[in-house]
Tab-separated table of C-alpha atoms and ligand atoms in Angstrom:
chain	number	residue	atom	x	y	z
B	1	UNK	CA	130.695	64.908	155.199
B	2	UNK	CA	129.702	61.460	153.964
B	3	UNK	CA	127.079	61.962	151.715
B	4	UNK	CA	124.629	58.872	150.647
B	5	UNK	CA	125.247	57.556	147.021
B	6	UNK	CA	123.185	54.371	145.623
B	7	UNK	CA	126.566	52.612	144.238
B	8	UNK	CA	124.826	49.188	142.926
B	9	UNK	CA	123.750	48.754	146.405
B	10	UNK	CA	119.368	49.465	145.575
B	11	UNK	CA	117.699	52.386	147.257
B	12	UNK	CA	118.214	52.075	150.946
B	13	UNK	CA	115.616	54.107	152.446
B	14	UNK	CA	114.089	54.685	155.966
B	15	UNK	CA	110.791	56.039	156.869
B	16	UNK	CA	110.034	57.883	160.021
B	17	UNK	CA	106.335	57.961	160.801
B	18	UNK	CA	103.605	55.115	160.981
B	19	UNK	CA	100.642	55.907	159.779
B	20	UNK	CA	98.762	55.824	156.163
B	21	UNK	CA	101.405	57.705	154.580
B	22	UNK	CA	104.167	55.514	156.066
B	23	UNK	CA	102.489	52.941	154.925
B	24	UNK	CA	102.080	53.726	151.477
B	25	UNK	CA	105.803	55.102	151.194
B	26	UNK	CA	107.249	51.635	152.593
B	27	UNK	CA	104.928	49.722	149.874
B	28	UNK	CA	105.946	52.015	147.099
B	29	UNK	CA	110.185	51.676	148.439
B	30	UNK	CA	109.647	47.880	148.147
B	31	UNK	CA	107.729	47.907	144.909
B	32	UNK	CA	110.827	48.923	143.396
B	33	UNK	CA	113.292	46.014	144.950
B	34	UNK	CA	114.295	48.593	147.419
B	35	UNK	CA	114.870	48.003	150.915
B	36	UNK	CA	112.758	49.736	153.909
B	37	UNK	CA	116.178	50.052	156.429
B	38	UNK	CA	113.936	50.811	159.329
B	39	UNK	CA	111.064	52.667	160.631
B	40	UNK	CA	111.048	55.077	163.559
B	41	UNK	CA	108.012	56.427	164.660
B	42	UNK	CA	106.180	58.838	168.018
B	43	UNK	CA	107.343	55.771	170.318
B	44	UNK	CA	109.747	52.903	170.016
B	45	UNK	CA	106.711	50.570	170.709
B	46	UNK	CA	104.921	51.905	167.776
B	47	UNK	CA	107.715	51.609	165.549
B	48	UNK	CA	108.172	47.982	166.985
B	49	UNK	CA	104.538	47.010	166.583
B	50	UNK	CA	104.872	49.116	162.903
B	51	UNK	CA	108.396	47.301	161.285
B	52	UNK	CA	105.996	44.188	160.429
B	53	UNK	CA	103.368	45.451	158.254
B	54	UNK	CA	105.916	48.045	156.697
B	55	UNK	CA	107.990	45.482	155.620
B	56	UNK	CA	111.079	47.285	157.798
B	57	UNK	CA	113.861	45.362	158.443
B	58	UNK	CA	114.568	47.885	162.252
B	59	UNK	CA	112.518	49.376	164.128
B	60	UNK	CA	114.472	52.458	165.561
B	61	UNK	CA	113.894	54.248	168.800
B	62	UNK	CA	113.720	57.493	167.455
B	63	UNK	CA	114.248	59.551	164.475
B	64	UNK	CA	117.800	60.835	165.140
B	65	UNK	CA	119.488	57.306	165.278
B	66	UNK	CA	118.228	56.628	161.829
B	67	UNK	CA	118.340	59.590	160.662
B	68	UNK	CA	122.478	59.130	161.956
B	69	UNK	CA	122.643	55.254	160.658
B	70	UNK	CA	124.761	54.717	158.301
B	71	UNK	CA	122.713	51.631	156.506
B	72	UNK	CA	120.461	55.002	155.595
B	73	UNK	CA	121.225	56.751	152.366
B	74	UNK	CA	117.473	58.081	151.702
B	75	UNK	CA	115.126	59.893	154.510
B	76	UNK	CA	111.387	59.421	153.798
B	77	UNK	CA	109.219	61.795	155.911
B	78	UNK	CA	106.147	61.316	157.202
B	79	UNK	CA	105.015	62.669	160.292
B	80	UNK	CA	102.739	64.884	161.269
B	81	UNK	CA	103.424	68.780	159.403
B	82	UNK	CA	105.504	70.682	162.215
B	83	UNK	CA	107.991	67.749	162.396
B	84	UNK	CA	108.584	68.190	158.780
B	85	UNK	CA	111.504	70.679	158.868
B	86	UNK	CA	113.485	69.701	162.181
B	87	UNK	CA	114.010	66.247	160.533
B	88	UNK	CA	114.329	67.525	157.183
B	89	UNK	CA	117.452	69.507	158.103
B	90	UNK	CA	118.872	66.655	160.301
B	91	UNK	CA	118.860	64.707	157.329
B	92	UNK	CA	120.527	66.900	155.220
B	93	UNK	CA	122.908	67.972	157.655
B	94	UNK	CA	123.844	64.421	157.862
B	95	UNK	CA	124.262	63.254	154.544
B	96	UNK	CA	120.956	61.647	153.611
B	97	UNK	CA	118.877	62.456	150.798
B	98	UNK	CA	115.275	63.185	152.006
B	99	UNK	CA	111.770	62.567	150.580
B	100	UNK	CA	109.298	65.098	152.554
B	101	UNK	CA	105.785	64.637	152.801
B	102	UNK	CA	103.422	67.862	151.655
B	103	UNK	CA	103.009	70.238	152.964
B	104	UNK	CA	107.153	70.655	152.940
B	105	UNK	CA	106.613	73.661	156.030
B	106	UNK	CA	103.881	75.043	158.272
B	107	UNK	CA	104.589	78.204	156.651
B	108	UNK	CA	106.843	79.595	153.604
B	109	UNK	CA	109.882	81.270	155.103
B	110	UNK	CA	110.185	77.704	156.713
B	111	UNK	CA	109.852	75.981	153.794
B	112	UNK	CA	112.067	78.218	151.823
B	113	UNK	CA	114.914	77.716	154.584
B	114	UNK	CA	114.188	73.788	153.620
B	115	UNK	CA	114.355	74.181	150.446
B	116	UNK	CA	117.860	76.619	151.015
B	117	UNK	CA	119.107	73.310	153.001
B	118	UNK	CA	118.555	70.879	150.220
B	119	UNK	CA	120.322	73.537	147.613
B	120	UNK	CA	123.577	73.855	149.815
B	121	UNK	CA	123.645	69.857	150.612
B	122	UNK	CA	123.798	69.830	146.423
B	123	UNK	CA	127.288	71.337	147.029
B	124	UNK	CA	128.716	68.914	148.742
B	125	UNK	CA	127.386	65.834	146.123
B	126	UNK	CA	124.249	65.290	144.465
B	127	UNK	CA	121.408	65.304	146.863
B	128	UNK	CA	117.566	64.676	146.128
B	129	UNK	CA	115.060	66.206	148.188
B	130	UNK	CA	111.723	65.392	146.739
B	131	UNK	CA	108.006	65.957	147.294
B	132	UNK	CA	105.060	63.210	146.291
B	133	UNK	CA	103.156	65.906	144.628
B	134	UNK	CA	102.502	61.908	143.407
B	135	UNK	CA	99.016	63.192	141.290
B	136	UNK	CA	101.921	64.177	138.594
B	137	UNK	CA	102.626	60.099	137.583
B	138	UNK	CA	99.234	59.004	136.574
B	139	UNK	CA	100.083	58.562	132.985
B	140	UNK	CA	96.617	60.607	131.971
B	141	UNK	CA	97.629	63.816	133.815
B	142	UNK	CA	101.330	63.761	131.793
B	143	UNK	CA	98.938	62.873	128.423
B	144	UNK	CA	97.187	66.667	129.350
B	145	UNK	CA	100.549	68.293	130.264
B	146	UNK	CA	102.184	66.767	126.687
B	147	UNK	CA	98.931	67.859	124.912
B	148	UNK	CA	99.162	71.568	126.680
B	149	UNK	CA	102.767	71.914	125.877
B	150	UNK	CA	102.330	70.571	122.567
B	151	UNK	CA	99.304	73.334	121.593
B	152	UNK	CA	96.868	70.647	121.174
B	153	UNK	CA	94.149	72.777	123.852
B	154	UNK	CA	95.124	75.810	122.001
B	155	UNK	CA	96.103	79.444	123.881
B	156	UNK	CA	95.033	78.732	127.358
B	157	UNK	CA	92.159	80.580	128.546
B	158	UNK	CA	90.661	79.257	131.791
B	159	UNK	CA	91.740	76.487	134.348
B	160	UNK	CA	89.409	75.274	136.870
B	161	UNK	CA	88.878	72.538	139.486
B	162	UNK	CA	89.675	71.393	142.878
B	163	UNK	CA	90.150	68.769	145.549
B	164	UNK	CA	86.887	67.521	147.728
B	165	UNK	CA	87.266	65.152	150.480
B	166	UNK	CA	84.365	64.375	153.163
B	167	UNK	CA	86.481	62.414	155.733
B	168	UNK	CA	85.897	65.453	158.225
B	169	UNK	CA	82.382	65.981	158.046
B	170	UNK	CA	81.253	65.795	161.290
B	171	UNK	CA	81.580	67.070	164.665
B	172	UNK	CA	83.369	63.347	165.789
B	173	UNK	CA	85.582	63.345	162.555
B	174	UNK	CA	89.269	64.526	164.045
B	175	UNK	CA	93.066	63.805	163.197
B	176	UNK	CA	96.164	65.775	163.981
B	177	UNK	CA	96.127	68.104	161.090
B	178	UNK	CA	93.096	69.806	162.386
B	179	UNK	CA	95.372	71.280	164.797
B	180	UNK	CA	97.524	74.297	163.935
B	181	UNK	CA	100.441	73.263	166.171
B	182	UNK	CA	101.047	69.928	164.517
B	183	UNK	CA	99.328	70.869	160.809
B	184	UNK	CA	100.222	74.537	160.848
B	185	UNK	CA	97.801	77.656	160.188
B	186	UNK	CA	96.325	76.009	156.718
B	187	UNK	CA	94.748	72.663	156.929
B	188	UNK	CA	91.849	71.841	153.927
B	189	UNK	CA	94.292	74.276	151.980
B	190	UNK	CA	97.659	72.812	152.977
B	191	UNK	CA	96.307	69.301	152.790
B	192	UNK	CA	94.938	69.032	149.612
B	193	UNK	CA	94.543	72.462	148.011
B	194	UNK	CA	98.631	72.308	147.514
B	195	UNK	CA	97.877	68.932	145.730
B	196	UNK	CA	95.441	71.059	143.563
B	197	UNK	CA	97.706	73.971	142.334
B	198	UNK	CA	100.914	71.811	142.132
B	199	UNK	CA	98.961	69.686	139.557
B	200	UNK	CA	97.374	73.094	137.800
B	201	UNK	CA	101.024	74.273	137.532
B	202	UNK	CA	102.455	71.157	136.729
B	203	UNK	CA	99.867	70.290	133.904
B	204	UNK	CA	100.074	74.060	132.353
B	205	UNK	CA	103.823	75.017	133.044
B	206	UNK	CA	102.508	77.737	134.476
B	207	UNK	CA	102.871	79.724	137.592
B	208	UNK	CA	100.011	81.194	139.530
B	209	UNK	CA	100.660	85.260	140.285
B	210	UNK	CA	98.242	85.958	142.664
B	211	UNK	CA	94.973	84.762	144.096
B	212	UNK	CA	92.039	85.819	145.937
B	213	UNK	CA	90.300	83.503	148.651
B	214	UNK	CA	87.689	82.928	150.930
B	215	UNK	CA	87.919	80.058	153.636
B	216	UNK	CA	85.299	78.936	156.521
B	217	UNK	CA	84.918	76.519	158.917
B	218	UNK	CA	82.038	74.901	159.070
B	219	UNK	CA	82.466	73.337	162.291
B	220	UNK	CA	83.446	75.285	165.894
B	221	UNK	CA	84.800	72.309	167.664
B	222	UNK	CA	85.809	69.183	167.192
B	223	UNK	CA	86.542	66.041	168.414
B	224	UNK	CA	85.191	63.584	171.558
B	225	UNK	CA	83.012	64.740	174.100
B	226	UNK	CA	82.404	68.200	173.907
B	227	UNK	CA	85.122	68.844	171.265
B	228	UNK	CA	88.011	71.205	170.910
B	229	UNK	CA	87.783	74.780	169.015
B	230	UNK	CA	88.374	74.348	165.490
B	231	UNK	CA	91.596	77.086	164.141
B	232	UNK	CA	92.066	75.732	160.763
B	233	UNK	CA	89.813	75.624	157.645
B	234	UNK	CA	87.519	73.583	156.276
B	235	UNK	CA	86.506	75.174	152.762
B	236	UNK	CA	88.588	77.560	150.413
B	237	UNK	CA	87.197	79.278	147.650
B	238	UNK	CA	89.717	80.840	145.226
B	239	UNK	CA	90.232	82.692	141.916
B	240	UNK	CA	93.729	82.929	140.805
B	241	UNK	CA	95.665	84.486	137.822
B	242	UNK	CA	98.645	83.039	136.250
B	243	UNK	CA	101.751	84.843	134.773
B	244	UNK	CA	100.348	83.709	131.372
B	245	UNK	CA	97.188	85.354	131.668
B	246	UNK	CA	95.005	82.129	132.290
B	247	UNK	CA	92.752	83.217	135.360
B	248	UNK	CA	90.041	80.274	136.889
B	249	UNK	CA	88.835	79.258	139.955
B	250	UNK	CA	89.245	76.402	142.580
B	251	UNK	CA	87.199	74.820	145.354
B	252	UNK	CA	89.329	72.971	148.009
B	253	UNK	CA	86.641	70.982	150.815
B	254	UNK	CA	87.718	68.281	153.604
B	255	UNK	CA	83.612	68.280	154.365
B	256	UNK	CA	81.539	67.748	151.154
B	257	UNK	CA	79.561	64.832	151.447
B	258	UNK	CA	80.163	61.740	149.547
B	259	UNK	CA	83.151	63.211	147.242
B	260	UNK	CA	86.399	60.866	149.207
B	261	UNK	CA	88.896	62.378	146.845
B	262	UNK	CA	87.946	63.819	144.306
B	263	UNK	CA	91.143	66.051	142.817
B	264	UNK	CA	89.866	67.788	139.261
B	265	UNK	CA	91.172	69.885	136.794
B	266	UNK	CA	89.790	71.367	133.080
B	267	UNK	CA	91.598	73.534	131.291
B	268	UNK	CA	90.202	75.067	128.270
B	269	UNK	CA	91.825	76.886	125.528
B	270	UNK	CA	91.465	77.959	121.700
B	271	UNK	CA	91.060	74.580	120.451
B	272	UNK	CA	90.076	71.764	123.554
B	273	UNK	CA	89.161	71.831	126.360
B	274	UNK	CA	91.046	68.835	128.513
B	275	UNK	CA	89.595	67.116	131.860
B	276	UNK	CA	90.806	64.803	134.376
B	277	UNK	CA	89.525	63.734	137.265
B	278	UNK	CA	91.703	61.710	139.830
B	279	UNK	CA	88.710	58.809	140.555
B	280	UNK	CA	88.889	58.356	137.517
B	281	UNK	CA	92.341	58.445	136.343
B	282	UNK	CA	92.597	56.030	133.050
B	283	UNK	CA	91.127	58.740	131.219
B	284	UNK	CA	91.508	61.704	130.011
B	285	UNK	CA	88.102	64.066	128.718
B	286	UNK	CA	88.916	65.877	125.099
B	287	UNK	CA	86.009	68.371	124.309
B	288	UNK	CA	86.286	70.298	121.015
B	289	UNK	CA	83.476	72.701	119.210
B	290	UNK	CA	82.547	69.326	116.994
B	291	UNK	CA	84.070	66.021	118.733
B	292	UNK	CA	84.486	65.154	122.031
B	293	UNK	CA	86.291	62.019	123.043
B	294	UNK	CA	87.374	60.336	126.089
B	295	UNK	CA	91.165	58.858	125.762
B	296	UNK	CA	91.882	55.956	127.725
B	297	UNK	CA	95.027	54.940	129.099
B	298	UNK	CA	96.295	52.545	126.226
B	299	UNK	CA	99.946	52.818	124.657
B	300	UNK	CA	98.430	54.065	121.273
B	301	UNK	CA	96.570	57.808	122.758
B	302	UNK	CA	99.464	58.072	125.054
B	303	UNK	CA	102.971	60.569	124.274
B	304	UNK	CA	106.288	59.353	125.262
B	305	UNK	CA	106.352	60.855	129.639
B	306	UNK	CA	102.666	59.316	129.872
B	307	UNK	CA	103.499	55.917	128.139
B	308	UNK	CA	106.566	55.532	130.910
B	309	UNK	CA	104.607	55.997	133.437
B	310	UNK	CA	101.502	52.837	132.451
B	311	UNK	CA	102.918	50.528	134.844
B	312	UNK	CA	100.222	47.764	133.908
B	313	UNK	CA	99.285	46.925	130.377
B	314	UNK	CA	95.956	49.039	129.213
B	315	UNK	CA	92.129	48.525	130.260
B	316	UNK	CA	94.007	47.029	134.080
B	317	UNK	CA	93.656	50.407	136.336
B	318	UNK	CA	96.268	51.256	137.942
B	319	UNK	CA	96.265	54.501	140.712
B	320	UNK	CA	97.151	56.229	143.845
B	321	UNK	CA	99.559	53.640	145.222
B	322	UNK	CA	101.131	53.486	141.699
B	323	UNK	CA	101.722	57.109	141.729
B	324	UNK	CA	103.862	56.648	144.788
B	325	UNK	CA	105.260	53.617	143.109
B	326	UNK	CA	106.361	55.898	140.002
B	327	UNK	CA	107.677	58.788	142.199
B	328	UNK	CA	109.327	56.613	144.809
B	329	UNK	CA	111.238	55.103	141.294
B	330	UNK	CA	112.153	58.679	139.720
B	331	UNK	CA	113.569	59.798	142.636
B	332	UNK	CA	115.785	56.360	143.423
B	333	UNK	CA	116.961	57.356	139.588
B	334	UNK	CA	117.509	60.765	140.635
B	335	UNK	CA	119.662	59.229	143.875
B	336	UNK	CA	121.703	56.803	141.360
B	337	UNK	CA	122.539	58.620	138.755
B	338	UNK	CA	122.483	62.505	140.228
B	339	UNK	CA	119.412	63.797	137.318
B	340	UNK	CA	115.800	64.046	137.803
B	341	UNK	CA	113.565	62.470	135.740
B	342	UNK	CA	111.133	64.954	134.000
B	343	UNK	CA	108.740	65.769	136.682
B	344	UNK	CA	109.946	64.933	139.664
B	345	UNK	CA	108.564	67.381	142.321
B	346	UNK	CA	111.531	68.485	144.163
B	347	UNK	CA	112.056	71.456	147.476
B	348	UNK	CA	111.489	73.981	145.160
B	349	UNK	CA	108.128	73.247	144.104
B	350	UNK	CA	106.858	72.065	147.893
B	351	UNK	CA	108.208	75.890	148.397
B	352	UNK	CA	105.965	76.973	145.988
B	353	UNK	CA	102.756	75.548	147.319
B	354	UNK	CA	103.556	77.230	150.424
B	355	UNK	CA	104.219	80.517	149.329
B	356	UNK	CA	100.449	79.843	147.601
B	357	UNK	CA	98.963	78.895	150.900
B	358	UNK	CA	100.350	81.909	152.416
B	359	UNK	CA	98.836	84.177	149.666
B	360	UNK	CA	95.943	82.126	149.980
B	361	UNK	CA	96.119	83.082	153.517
B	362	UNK	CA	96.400	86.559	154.097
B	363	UNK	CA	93.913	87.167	150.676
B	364	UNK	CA	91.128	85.526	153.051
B	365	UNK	CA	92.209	87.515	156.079
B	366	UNK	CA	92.722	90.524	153.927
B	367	UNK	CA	89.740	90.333	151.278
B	368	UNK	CA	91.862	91.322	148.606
B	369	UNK	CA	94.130	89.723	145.809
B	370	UNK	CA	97.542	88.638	147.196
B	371	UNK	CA	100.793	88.393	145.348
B	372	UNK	CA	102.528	84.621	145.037
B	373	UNK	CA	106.031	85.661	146.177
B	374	UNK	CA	108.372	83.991	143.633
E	1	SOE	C1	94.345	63.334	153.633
E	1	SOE	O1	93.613	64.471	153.323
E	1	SOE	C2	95.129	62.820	152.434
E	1	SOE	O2	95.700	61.590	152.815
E	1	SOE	C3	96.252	63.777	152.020
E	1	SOE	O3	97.148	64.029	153.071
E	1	SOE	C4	96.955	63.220	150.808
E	1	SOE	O4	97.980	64.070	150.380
E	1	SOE	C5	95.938	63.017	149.700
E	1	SOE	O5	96.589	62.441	148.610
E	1	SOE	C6	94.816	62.123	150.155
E	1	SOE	O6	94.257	62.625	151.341
């Protein structure tokens, strides 16, 4: 089997899907000199009217001829949730490496057979299969994970945050993931709560054990005219325990008014107590029993992982697309030269969101604390 290798040749990368997120991939492939192949998207004439503005040199019919093009070495995609494993394993099976959009699965044993996929295609030549868990590269959020693993906040206590969106507050607010047959069972949850606890896992080097959850929906339909019934959540509560002993508390929403994306997270500990807060990502809260400070993205508070990833010289913000600019880079260095940068969110940690969301899941339906299967 012919397996894709970057041989001098720049990352050569196709996206399949058309909408915000193929959008923001295509920017981030070209922001690092590589080249968008081709697009594919739900028709030929949207991929057509799409190759333009995505800076694609082909628009392809449909996913399976680029997914089968040899000009392809890399796979980004990012379509709605249930297409994410048919094309996944297409692209493995042919050669490609693949860059999946969260959430990897509709459900874990899904995911884990993804993730399975991408392990096996390793045996037949280096293969990435990353995830843009891309809240990771803002420089500030590697500055708390540094100062964590370096014992700066202490023994970790207490973690605590979430991710609150408004963008489906009302009754006319509606987009494909509200539907469980193209988003899957979890929507606020799988959307952005996965975001939440990749970052909380990420930042302490931690894994979460087992959680207990409460989700609503705060709207019965959706949708024009009179609307269609509403499956999938809109709020999740949830404590959770990790297998270091830190237990906290997070609050995922797609409907609070007037928060557009607002991903937090404070961790506490012996000593500090650290805070970030994605709106504002150049810095970086420190609280301590007699100081607090707020660090600001400049090369002088900054360790080594955080400094690489200031892609703009301090006190000039730099954010989401960024993020996708830095992960879209690790991973075309994890395609060259067959290692991972530190960091880079691969199958194996989009499996572990899932297996979260599941817990997550059945804790709700069950009113208990759920398990995180490993
Ligand atoms: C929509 O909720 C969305 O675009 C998510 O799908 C992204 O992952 C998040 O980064 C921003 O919001």
């Amino acid at each position: 089997m012919r397996v894709s290798q970057v041989t001098g040749g720049g990352y050569r990368a196709a996206v399949v899907g058309a909408g915000f997120m193929g959008r923001v991939h295509s920017r981030a492939i070209r922001a690092g000199g590589g080249r968008v192949v081709g697009v594919a998207a739900s028709t030929p004439e949207r991929a057509r009217a799409a190759a333009g503005p995505l800076g694609a040199e082909r628009a392809f019919d449909d996913a399976a001829s680029l997914i089968e093009d040899d000009e392809v070495d890399v796979v980004h995609v990012c379509t709605p949730n249930h297409l994410h494993a048919p094309l996944t394993l297409a692209a493995l099976d042919a050669g490609r490496h693949v860059v999946c959009e969260k959430p990897l699965a509709t459900d874990a044993a899904v995911a884990a057979r993804m993730a399975a996929a991408a392990d096996a295609a390793k045996s037949d030549g280096t293969r990435v299969a990353s995830v843009p868990f891309v809240y990771r590269f803002h420089p500030m959020v590697r500055e708390a994970r540094a100062q964590v693993a370096a014992g700066a906040v202490g023994r970790v206590h207490l973690a605590h945050g979430g991710y609150l969106q408004d963008w489906l507050l009302r009754p006319d607010d509606d987009n494909w993931r509200v539907d469980p047959a193209l988003g899957g069972p979890t929507r606020a949850f799988g959307d952005i709560g996965s975001h939440f606890c990749d970052l909380l896992e990420f930042v302490l080097g931690d894994r979460i054990t087992a959680v207990s959850a409460q989700t609503t929906t705060t709207l019965p339909r959706r949708g024009p005219g009179e609307g269609a019934p509403v499956a999938t959540e809109d709020l999740v509560v949830l404590q959770f325990r990790t297998a270091a002993g830190v237990i906290g508390t997070g609050v995922v929403s797609q409907v609070s008014a007037g928060r557009k994306n607002r991903l937090h997270l404070e961790v506490s500990g012996s000593e500090h107590t650290l805070a970030f807060d994605q709106e504002q990502p150049e810095l970086l809260w420190k609280g301590g029993r007699d100081r607090n400070e707020v660090l600001m993205r400049a090369p002088e508070v900054l360790s080594p992982d955080a400094a690489r990833l200031a892609r703009v010289p301090a006190g000039h913000p730099q954010g989401y697309q960024e993020c996708f600019d830095a992960f879209v880079a690790d991973t075309a260095e994890a395609v060259a030269t067959g290692t991972a940068p530190d960091g880079l969110p691969v199958f194996a940690d989009g499996l572990r969101a899932a297996r979260i969301a599941d817990a997550v899941l059945a804790s709700a339906r069950s009113g208990g604390w759920e398990e995180v299967a490993r």
